[in-house]
Coordinates of C-alpha atoms and ligand atoms in Angstrom, one line a residue:
X1 CA -26.9 1.5 18.8
X2 CA -29.7 0.3 20.3
X3 CA -30.0 -3.8 21.7
X4 CA -28.1 -6.2 23.5
X5 CA -26.8 -8.3 21.0
X6 CA -26.6 -12.3 20.9
X7 CA -23.7 -12.2 18.6
X8 CA -20.6 -10.9 19.2
X9 CA -17.6 -10.7 17.2
X10 CA -14.4 -9.4 19.5
X11 CA -10.7 -8.4 16.6
X12 CA -8.0 -6.0 17.0
X13 CA -10.0 -3.7 14.6
X14 CA -13.4 -3.1 13.0
X15 CA -14.5 -4.4 9.7
X16 CA -15.3 -0.8 8.3
X17 CA -13.0 2.5 7.7
X18 CA -14.0 5.8 7.7
X19 CA -14.2 8.1 4.9
X20 CA -15.3 11.2 3.5
X21 CA -18.3 11.9 1.8
X22 CA -18.2 14.1 -1.1
X23 CA -19.7 16.5 0.6
X24 CA -17.0 16.8 3.6
X25 CA -19.0 14.3 5.9
X26 CA -18.1 11.4 7.0
X27 CA -19.1 7.6 6.4
X28 CA -18.2 4.2 7.2
X29 CA -17.2 1.4 4.5
X30 CA -16.8 -2.3 5.4
X31 CA -13.3 -3.3 4.2
X32 CA -13.0 -6.3 2.2
X33 CA -11.9 -8.7 3.9
X34 CA -12.8 -12.8 3.9
X35 CA -13.7 -12.4 7.7
X36 CA -16.4 -9.7 7.5
X37 CA -17.9 -11.5 4.6
X38 CA -18.6 -14.8 6.3
X39 CA -19.3 -12.8 9.5
X40 CA -21.8 -10.3 8.4
X41 CA -24.6 -12.7 7.2
X42 CA -24.5 -14.5 11.1
X43 CA -24.5 -11.2 12.6
X44 CA -27.5 -9.2 10.6
X45 CA -29.5 -12.5 11.0
X46 CA -28.5 -11.9 15.1
X47 CA -28.4 -9.5 15.7
X48 CA -25.1 -9.0 16.0
X49 CA -22.2 -6.6 17.8
X50 CA -18.8 -5.7 16.2
X51 CA -15.9 -4.8 19.2
X52 CA -13.1 -4.0 18.1
X53 CA -10.2 -0.6 17.6
X54 CA -11.4 2.1 14.1
X55 CA -7.7 2.5 13.3
X56 CA -7.4 6.4 14.7
X57 CA -5.2 6.2 18.1
X58 CA -6.2 9.0 20.9
X59 CA -9.6 9.6 19.5
X60 CA -13.3 7.4 20.9
X61 CA -15.9 7.2 18.4
X62 CA -19.4 6.5 19.9
X63 CA -21.1 3.2 18.7
X64 CA -23.0 2.8 15.4
X65 CA -24.9 0.7 13.6
X66 CA -24.3 -0.3 10.2
X67 CA -25.3 -2.6 7.6
X68 CA -27.6 -4.4 10.1
X69 CA -25.2 -5.0 13.1
X70 CA -23.4 -2.6 15.7
X71 CA -20.1 -1.7 15.1
X72 CA -18.3 -0.8 18.6
X73 CA -15.0 1.1 18.6
X74 CA -13.0 0.7 21.0
X75 CA -10.2 3.3 21.6
X76 CA -6.6 3.5 21.9
X77 CA -3.9 6.0 22.5
X78 CA -0.6 6.2 20.4
X79 CA 1.6 4.8 23.4
X80 CA -0.8 2.5 23.2
X81 CA -1.2 1.4 19.9
X82 CA 2.6 1.3 20.2
X83 CA 2.6 -0.7 22.7
X84 CA 0.2 -3.4 23.0
X85 CA -0.1 -3.4 19.5
X86 CA 3.1 -2.4 17.4
X87 CA 5.2 -3.3 20.0
X88 CA 3.8 -6.9 22.1
X89 CA 1.5 -7.8 19.0
X90 CA 3.8 -7.5 16.3
X91 CA 7.4 -7.5 17.4
X92 CA 7.0 -10.1 20.7
X93 CA 4.4 -12.3 19.4
X94 CA 4.2 -12.3 15.8
X95 CA 8.4 -13.6 15.4
X96 CA 7.4 -15.9 18.9
X97 CA 4.7 -17.5 17.1
X98 CA 6.1 -18.2 13.8
X99 CA 9.0 -19.9 14.8
X100 CA 11.4 -17.3 15.3
X101 CA 12.0 -15.9 11.9
X102 CA 13.2 -13.1 13.8
X103 CA 13.6 -12.2 17.0
X104 CA 11.1 -11.4 19.3
X105 CA 11.6 -9.1 21.9
X106 CA 10.4 -9.1 25.3
X107 CA 9.9 -5.6 27.1
X108 CA 8.1 -5.5 30.6
X109 CA 6.2 -2.4 29.7
X110 CA 4.4 -3.5 26.1
X111 CA 3.2 -6.6 28.2
X112 CA 1.4 -4.2 30.8
X113 CA -0.4 -2.4 28.1
X114 CA -1.0 -5.3 26.4
X115 CA -3.2 -6.5 29.3
X116 CA -5.0 -3.7 29.6
X117 CA -6.0 -3.4 26.3
X118 CA -7.5 -6.5 26.5
X119 CA -9.4 -6.0 29.9
X120 CA -11.0 -2.9 28.0
X121 CA -11.9 -4.9 24.8
X122 CA -12.9 -7.7 26.8
X123 CA -15.4 -4.8 29.0
X124 CA -16.4 -3.4 25.6
X125 CA -17.8 -6.8 24.8
X126 CA -19.1 -7.8 28.4
X127 CA -21.1 -4.7 28.4
X128 CA -23.2 -5.0 24.5
X129 CA -23.6 -9.0 25.2
X130 CA -27.3 -10.4 25.7
X131 CA -27.8 -12.9 28.3
X132 CA -26.3 -15.9 27.2
X133 CA -24.7 -14.4 23.7
X134 CA -21.6 -16.0 22.2
X135 CA -19.1 -13.9 21.6
X136 CA -16.3 -14.7 19.0
X137 CA -12.8 -13.7 19.8
X138 CA -10.7 -13.2 16.9
X139 CA -6.9 -13.7 17.1
X140 CA -3.3 -13.3 18.7
X141 CA -3.5 -9.9 19.6
X142 CA -6.6 -11.0 22.3
X143 CA -5.1 -14.2 23.9
X144 CA -5.9 -13.2 27.2
X145 CA -9.7 -11.6 26.3
X146 CA -11.3 -14.9 26.9
X147 CA -10.7 -15.8 30.9
X148 CA -11.7 -11.4 31.6
X149 CA -14.3 -11.8 29.2
X150 CA -15.8 -15.3 31.4
X151 CA -15.2 -13.4 34.8
X152 CA -17.0 -10.2 34.0
X153 CA -19.7 -12.4 31.6
X154 CA -19.9 -16.2 33.3
X155 CA -23.2 -16.6 31.1
X156 CA -21.5 -15.9 28.2
X157 CA -20.7 -19.2 25.3
X158 CA -17.1 -17.5 24.4
X159 CA -14.9 -19.1 21.5
X160 CA -11.5 -18.2 20.5
X161 CA -9.9 -18.4 17.3
X162 CA -5.8 -18.0 16.4
X163 CA -4.7 -16.7 12.6
X164 CA -0.9 -17.9 13.1
X165 CA 0.1 -20.5 14.1
X166 CA 0.5 -21.9 17.7
X167 CA 4.1 -22.2 18.2
X168 CA 6.4 -25.7 19.4
X169 CA 6.4 -26.0 23.3
X170 CA 10.4 -24.9 23.2
X171 CA 9.8 -21.6 21.4
X172 CA 6.7 -20.6 23.5
X173 CA 8.8 -21.4 26.5
X174 CA 10.6 -18.4 26.1
X175 CA 8.4 -15.8 27.1
X176 CA 7.9 -14.9 30.4
X177 CA 4.4 -14.5 30.4
X178 CA 3.3 -18.1 29.2
X179 CA 1.1 -19.4 31.8
X180 CA -1.0 -16.0 31.9
X181 CA -1.2 -15.9 28.2
X182 CA -2.9 -20.2 28.3
X183 CA -4.6 -18.8 31.3
X184 CA -6.1 -16.4 28.5
X185 CA -6.9 -18.6 25.7
X186 CA -8.6 -21.8 28.7
X187 CA -11.4 -18.9 29.4
X188 CA -12.7 -20.0 25.8
X189 CA -15.2 -23.2 25.6
X190 CA -13.5 -23.3 22.4
X191 CA -10.2 -22.3 21.0
X192 CA -9.8 -23.0 17.5
X193 CA -6.4 -22.7 15.4
X194 CA -5.2 -23.7 11.9
X195 CA -3.7 -26.6 11.8
X196 CA -4.3 -30.3 13.8
X197 CA -0.4 -29.7 15.2
X198 CA -1.5 -26.1 17.0
X199 CA -4.8 -27.8 18.8
X200 CA -2.2 -30.7 20.0
X201 CA 0.6 -28.1 21.2
X202 CA -1.4 -25.7 22.9
X203 CA -2.8 -29.0 24.5
X204 CA 0.6 -30.8 25.4
X205 CA 1.5 -27.4 26.6
X206 CA -1.5 -27.0 29.4
X207 CA -1.3 -30.5 30.3
X208 CA 3.0 -29.8 31.0
X209 CA 2.5 -26.3 32.5
X210 CA -0.7 -25.7 34.2
X211 CA -1.4 -29.6 35.5
X212 CA -4.7 -29.2 35.1
X213 CA -6.7 -32.7 33.6
X214 CA -6.8 -33.0 29.7
X215 CA -8.9 -35.6 28.0
X216 CA -8.4 -35.5 24.1
X217 CA -9.1 -32.5 22.7
X218 CA -11.0 -31.2 26.3
X219 CA -9.6 -29.4 29.3
X220 CA -11.0 -29.3 32.2
X221 CA -9.9 -25.9 34.2
X222 CA -12.4 -25.1 36.7
X223 CA -15.8 -27.8 38.3
X224 CA -17.8 -26.0 36.3
X225 CA -15.9 -24.8 33.1
X226 CA -14.5 -26.7 30.6
X227 CA -11.9 -25.8 27.3
X228 CA -12.1 -27.7 24.3
X229 CA -9.0 -27.3 21.6
X230 CA -9.3 -28.0 17.9
X231 CA -8.1 -27.3 14.4
X232 CA -10.4 -25.1 11.8
X233 CA -8.7 -24.2 8.5
X234 CA -9.8 -21.0 7.3
X235 CA -10.7 -20.3 3.5
X236 CA -11.9 -17.8 1.7
X237 CA -14.8 -16.5 0.0
X238 CA -14.1 -18.9 -3.1
X239 CA -17.3 -18.2 -5.1
X240 CA -17.2 -14.6 -4.9
X241 CA -13.2 -14.3 -6.3
X242 CA -14.2 -16.7 -8.8
X243 CA -17.2 -14.3 -10.2
X244 CA -15.2 -11.5 -9.4
X245 CA -12.4 -13.5 -11.9
X246 CA -14.5 -13.5 -14.6
X247 CA -16.2 -10.3 -14.5
X248 CA -15.5 -8.3 -17.7
X249 CA -13.9 -5.8 -16.4
X250 CA -11.4 -8.1 -14.2
X251 CA -10.8 -10.1 -17.5
X252 CA -10.2 -6.7 -19.7
X253 CA -8.1 -5.6 -17.1
X254 CA -5.7 -9.0 -17.0
X255 CA -4.8 -8.6 -20.8
X256 CA -4.2 -5.1 -19.9
X257 CA -1.7 -6.3 -17.4
X258 CA -0.3 -8.7 -20.2
X259 CA -0.1 -6.5 -22.8
X260 CA 2.5 -3.7 -20.4
X261 CA 4.9 -7.2 -19.6
X262 CA 4.9 -7.2 -22.6
X263 CA 3.4 -10.9 -23.5
X264 CA 5.5 -12.8 -21.2
X265 CA 5.5 -17.0 -21.8
X266 CA 5.9 -17.6 -18.6
X267 CA 4.8 -15.3 -15.3
X268 CA 5.6 -16.3 -11.8
X269 CA 3.9 -14.0 -9.2
X270 CA 4.1 -13.5 -5.7
X271 CA 1.4 -11.5 -3.5
X272 CA 2.3 -11.4 0.2
X273 CA 2.1 -8.8 2.9
X274 CA 5.2 -7.4 3.2
X275 CA 6.7 -9.3 6.4
X276 CA 9.6 -11.2 6.9
X277 CA 7.6 -15.0 7.9
X278 CA 6.6 -15.0 3.6
X279 CA 9.9 -15.7 2.6
X280 CA 10.8 -13.1 0.3
X281 CA 14.5 -13.2 0.6
X282 CA 14.3 -16.8 -0.2
X283 CA 12.0 -16.1 -2.9
X284 CA 14.0 -13.0 -4.7
X285 CA 16.8 -15.1 -4.3
X286 CA 15.6 -18.4 -6.1
X287 CA 14.0 -16.0 -9.2
X288 CA 16.8 -14.0 -9.3
X289 CA 19.4 -17.2 -9.9
X290 CA 17.1 -19.1 -12.3
X291 CA 18.1 -15.9 -14.8
X292 CA 21.0 -14.9 -13.7
X293 CA 22.0 -18.7 -14.8
X294 CA 19.6 -18.9 -18.1
X295 CA 17.1 -21.3 -17.0
X296 CA 15.1 -18.3 -17.4
X297 CA 15.0 -15.9 -20.3
X298 CA 13.8 -12.5 -19.0
X299 CA 12.6 -12.4 -22.3
X300 CA 9.9 -15.1 -21.6
X301 CA 9.1 -14.8 -18.3
X302 CA 9.2 -12.2 -16.0
X303 CA 8.5 -12.7 -12.1
X304 CA 6.0 -10.2 -10.8
X305 CA 5.9 -9.6 -6.9
X306 CA 4.0 -7.8 -5.2
X307 CA 4.3 -6.7 -1.5
X308 CA 1.7 -5.0 0.3
X309 CA 3.0 -2.3 3.2
X310 CA 2.5 -3.8 6.6
X311 CA 3.8 -2.9 9.9
X312 CA 6.0 -0.4 8.3
X313 CA 6.7 1.6 11.6
X314 CA 7.8 -1.9 13.4
X315 CA 12.3 -1.9 12.7
X316 CA 12.0 -5.2 11.6
X317 CA 9.3 -4.6 9.0
X318 CA 11.5 -1.2 7.7
X319 CA 14.7 -2.9 7.7
X320 CA 13.0 -5.9 5.4
X321 CA 12.2 -2.8 3.0
X322 CA 15.3 -2.0 2.4
X323 CA 16.9 -5.3 1.7
X324 CA 14.4 -6.7 -0.5
X325 CA 14.5 -2.8 -2.5
X326 CA 18.2 -3.5 -2.5
X327 CA 18.2 -7.3 -3.6
X328 CA 15.5 -6.6 -6.7
X329 CA 18.3 -3.6 -8.2
X330 CA 21.1 -5.2 -7.6
X331 CA 19.2 -8.7 -9.7
X332 CA 17.5 -5.7 -12.0
X333 CA 20.8 -4.3 -13.0
X334 CA 22.7 -7.4 -13.8
X335 CA 20.2 -9.9 -15.6
X336 CA 16.9 -8.3 -18.4
X337 CA 17.3 -6.1 -21.2
X338 CA 17.3 -2.2 -21.4
X339 CA 13.2 -2.6 -21.9
X340 CA 12.4 -5.3 -19.6
X341 CA 12.8 -6.1 -16.1
X342 CA 13.1 -9.5 -14.9
X343 CA 11.7 -8.9 -11.7
X344 CA 8.5 -6.2 -11.7
X345 CA 8.7 -5.5 -7.8
X346 CA 5.9 -3.0 -6.9
X347 CA 5.5 -2.0 -3.3
X348 CA 2.3 -0.7 -3.0
X349 CA -2.2 -1.5 -2.0
X350 CA -3.9 -2.6 -5.6
X351 CA -7.9 -3.0 -5.5
X352 CA -9.3 -6.1 -5.1
X353 CA -10.3 -6.5 -8.9
X354 CA -6.6 -5.8 -9.5
X355 CA -5.4 -9.0 -7.5
X356 CA -8.0 -11.7 -9.5
X357 CA -6.7 -10.1 -12.9
X358 CA -2.7 -10.8 -11.2
X359 CA -4.1 -14.1 -10.2
X360 CA -5.8 -15.0 -14.0
X361 CA -2.5 -14.2 -15.7
X362 CA -0.1 -16.0 -13.6
X363 CA 1.1 -18.7 -14.5
X364 CA 3.2 -20.2 -11.5
X365 CA 2.0 -18.6 -8.2
X366 CA 4.6 -18.6 -6.3
X367 CA 3.4 -18.4 -2.4
X368 CA 6.6 -19.7 -0.5
X369 CA 6.3 -18.3 3.7
X370 CA 9.0 -19.3 6.2
X371 CA 5.8 -20.1 8.5
X372 CA 2.3 -18.8 7.9
X373 CA -1.2 -19.9 9.6
X374 CA -3.1 -20.6 6.9
X375 CA -2.4 -18.0 3.8
X376 CA -5.1 -17.2 1.7
X377 CA -3.5 -16.3 -0.8
X378 CA -2.7 -19.2 -2.2
X379 CA -6.6 -20.3 -1.5
X380 CA -7.7 -17.3 -3.5
X381 CA -5.3 -18.1 -6.7
X382 CA -7.1 -21.8 -7.2
X383 CA -10.3 -20.2 -7.0
X384 CA -9.4 -17.4 -9.3
X385 CA -7.1 -18.5 -12.3
X386 CA -9.1 -19.8 -15.2
X387 CA -9.3 -23.4 -16.3
X388 CA -5.9 -24.2 -18.0
X389 CA -2.5 -25.1 -16.3
X390 CA -1.9 -22.5 -13.5
X391 CA 0.6 -24.0 -10.5
X392 CA 0.8 -23.3 -8.0
X393 CA 4.0 -23.3 -5.4
X394 CA 3.3 -23.9 -1.9
X395 CA 5.2 -23.8 1.0
X396 CA 5.2 -26.9 3.7
X397 CA 5.3 -24.8 6.4
X398 CA 2.0 -22.9 5.3
X399 CA -0.9 -24.1 7.2
X400 CA -2.8 -24.1 3.8
X401 CA -0.2 -26.8 2.5
X402 CA -1.8 -29.7 4.5
X403 CA -5.6 -29.3 2.7
X404 CA -3.8 -28.4 -1.2
X405 CA -1.7 -31.7 -1.4
X406 CA -1.5 -31.1 -5.0
X407 CA 0.4 -27.8 -5.1
X408 CA 4.1 -27.7 -5.8
X409 CA 5.4 -28.4 -2.1
X410 CA 8.8 -27.1 -0.9
X411 CA 10.7 -26.2 2.0
X412 CA 11.3 -22.6 1.2
X413 CA 14.9 -22.6 3.1
X414 CA 16.5 -25.2 0.6
X415 CA 17.0 -22.9 -2.5
X416 CA 18.2 -25.0 -4.8
X417 CA 15.7 -27.2 -4.0
X418 CA 13.3 -23.8 -4.8
X419 CA 14.7 -23.5 -7.7
X420 CA 13.9 -26.5 -9.8
X421 CA 10.5 -26.9 -7.8
X422 CA 9.9 -23.7 -9.7
X423 CA 10.9 -24.6 -12.9
X424 CA 9.1 -27.9 -12.9
X425 CA 5.6 -25.6 -11.9
X426 CA 6.8 -23.5 -14.7
X427 CA 7.7 -27.1 -17.3
X428 CA 5.4 -29.4 -16.3
X429 CA 3.3 -31.3 -19.4
X430 CA -0.1 -29.4 -19.1
X431 CA -2.1 -32.6 -18.5
X432 CA -0.7 -32.6 -14.9
X433 CA -0.7 -29.3 -14.3
X434 CA -4.1 -29.6 -15.4
X435 CA -4.8 -32.4 -13.1
X436 CA -3.8 -31.1 -10.0
X437 CA -5.0 -27.4 -11.1
X438 CA -9.3 -29.7 -10.7
X439 CA -7.9 -31.5 -7.7
X440 CA -6.7 -27.8 -5.9
X441 CA -10.1 -26.1 -7.1
X442 CA -12.5 -29.2 -6.1
X443 CA -10.5 -28.7 -2.1
X444 CA -11.3 -24.9 -2.5
X445 CA -14.6 -24.9 -4.2
X446 CA -15.6 -27.3 -1.2
X447 CA -13.2 -25.9 1.5
X448 CA -15.1 -23.0 1.9
X449 CA -15.1 -19.3 4.6
X450 CA -18.8 -20.2 5.2
X451 CA -18.0 -23.9 6.0
X452 CA -14.9 -22.7 8.9
X453 CA -17.4 -20.1 10.2
X454 CA -20.4 -22.3 10.8
X455 CA -18.5 -25.4 11.8
X456 CA -16.5 -23.5 14.3
X457 CA -19.9 -21.5 15.3
X458 CA -22.2 -25.1 15.5
X459 CA -19.2 -26.6 17.8
X460 CA -19.3 -23.6 19.9
X461 CA -23.2 -24.0 20.2
X462 CA -23.5 -27.5 20.8
X463 CA -20.6 -28.2 23.8
X464 CA -22.1 -29.4 26.7
Ligands
LIG501 C1 -2.8 -13.6 8.8 C2 -2.1 -15.4 8.9 C3 -3.6 -16.2 8.0 C4 -2.5 -8.8 0.4 N1 -1.9 -7.7 -0.4 C5 -3.4 -7.4 -1.1 C6 -4.6 -8.1 -0.3 N2 -3.8 -8.9 0.0 C7 -5.2 -9.5 0.8 C8 -4.6 -10.9 0.2 C9 -5.5 -12.0 1.4 C10 -4.6 -11.2 2.5 O1 -4.5 -9.3 2.3 C11 -3.6 -12.2 3.0 O2 -4.0 -13.2 3.5 P1 -2.5 -14.2 3.8 O3 -3.8 -15.6 4.2 O4 -2.2 -14.3 2.8 O5 -1.6 -13.6 4.8 P2 -2.2 -12.6 6.3 O6 -2.3 -11.1 5.9 O7 -0.7 -12.7 7.4 O8 -2.9 -13.1 7.3 C12 -2.4 -16.3 7.7 C13 -4.5 -15.2 7.9 O9 -4.5 -14.6 8.7 C14 -6.3 -16.0 8.2 O10 -7.3 -16.5 9.0 O11 -4.5 -17.1 6.5 O12 -1.4 -17.3 7.6 O13 -1.0 -14.9 8.9 O14 -7.0 -12.2 1.0 O15 -6.0 -11.1 -1.2 N3 -6.0 -7.3 -0.7 C15 -6.3 -6.2 -1.8 N4 -5.2 -5.5 -2.1 C16 -3.5 -5.9 -2.2 O16 -2.4 -6.0 -2.3 N5 -7.2 -6.4 -1.8

């Protein structure tokens, strides 16, 4: 790594994974994901740097160049990883920000670790940023970084984007360190949220708790610094997904999948990280009841649920995994034929191509989180599903519902409503489903991740 960067991304994880090469050496491979895809060109254009954890605790890795930009690894000890990441980020903030669908735990030592690690990220960013550079901090793990960084480097332009929901005031107030978090975020020139409801909740809270002057979306933080809060709904690399889904390999894989499933008439599909915010318990119960009541015939319909392993050391996630295993096992023991399960459940990670093949074969995509910042799976399905009459059943509580208006919206807590909507999505006249899908496709084709990144960065550059 040679010179200072004029564009810096700061995120909990680096955009690269370490791989062992055939000759036993070590190499870094770009990890697939929309954020990396969208930001890589900006990084290359501006001599960028990406600051983040490299994934191995108790290990220091020197900065290196990768694909035209700098990678700056931030070290974490095992204890810090437990307390800052699994603890404060994923067992305090994550449930708190998702409407307390699980109980948030408050531990002072987790908070201390959060402060320590945030400071380390801020210092690393301060060291690599050129004079007047733009720094874009990502997500709930790093909410203190904007202010810490501004104190170290007042010359920088600092943006922050929150990928998860910003909670209602009544819930946020529970957090013992609520004011520190607000002050941390207000260090940014621009704070981005997934939904307009997030930015307005944030501004209301700032007004109420800090006494700072707020005018429309602008907070007057000091005499020389103002902070603006706005919504920037994130999206996907729509064209990239559509091209992948049209490739001969993916078409062949989708045919293979249908063959394995015994060519069912209707495929219902769920794809989620195994997370309690995703509404899996409710969804599986609803599907199970539809089979048990004979509304769906297991010789004709199948519910395929992929749950990607996630945060497996956090207690709530261990419990969720056991609950889902039990629920699926129980339903499949009661409905379906000897050689044919009503629910096909896989707890594993699949390559992107397989994801695209799954989206292709899904007649009804079931996306029913209890709360979700955006939900990219819903958008990926629309980008990948070929012509015809696919249907998207989408929770009202996903950020995506605001944009994907022609989806079949549901309240995932209302099991009867969920069941009837699932049936409607599967049986509505083809013409109606085609009309909905056309409108949805237009939305994701025009609102891509590039538009999201350019919108945020354009606003950040043009702030006065
Ligand atoms: C957070 C917010 C917000 C899933 N399983 C596999 C796999 N995936 C990919 C999907 C999709 C991504 O993971 C999941 O994104 P979501 O948006 O659905 O959900 P979170 O992980 O909770 O993301 C969310 C997002 O940040 C962005 O701001 O939308 O609200 O919670 O891209 O395709 N990918 C592969 N194999 C899998 O098995 N390759």
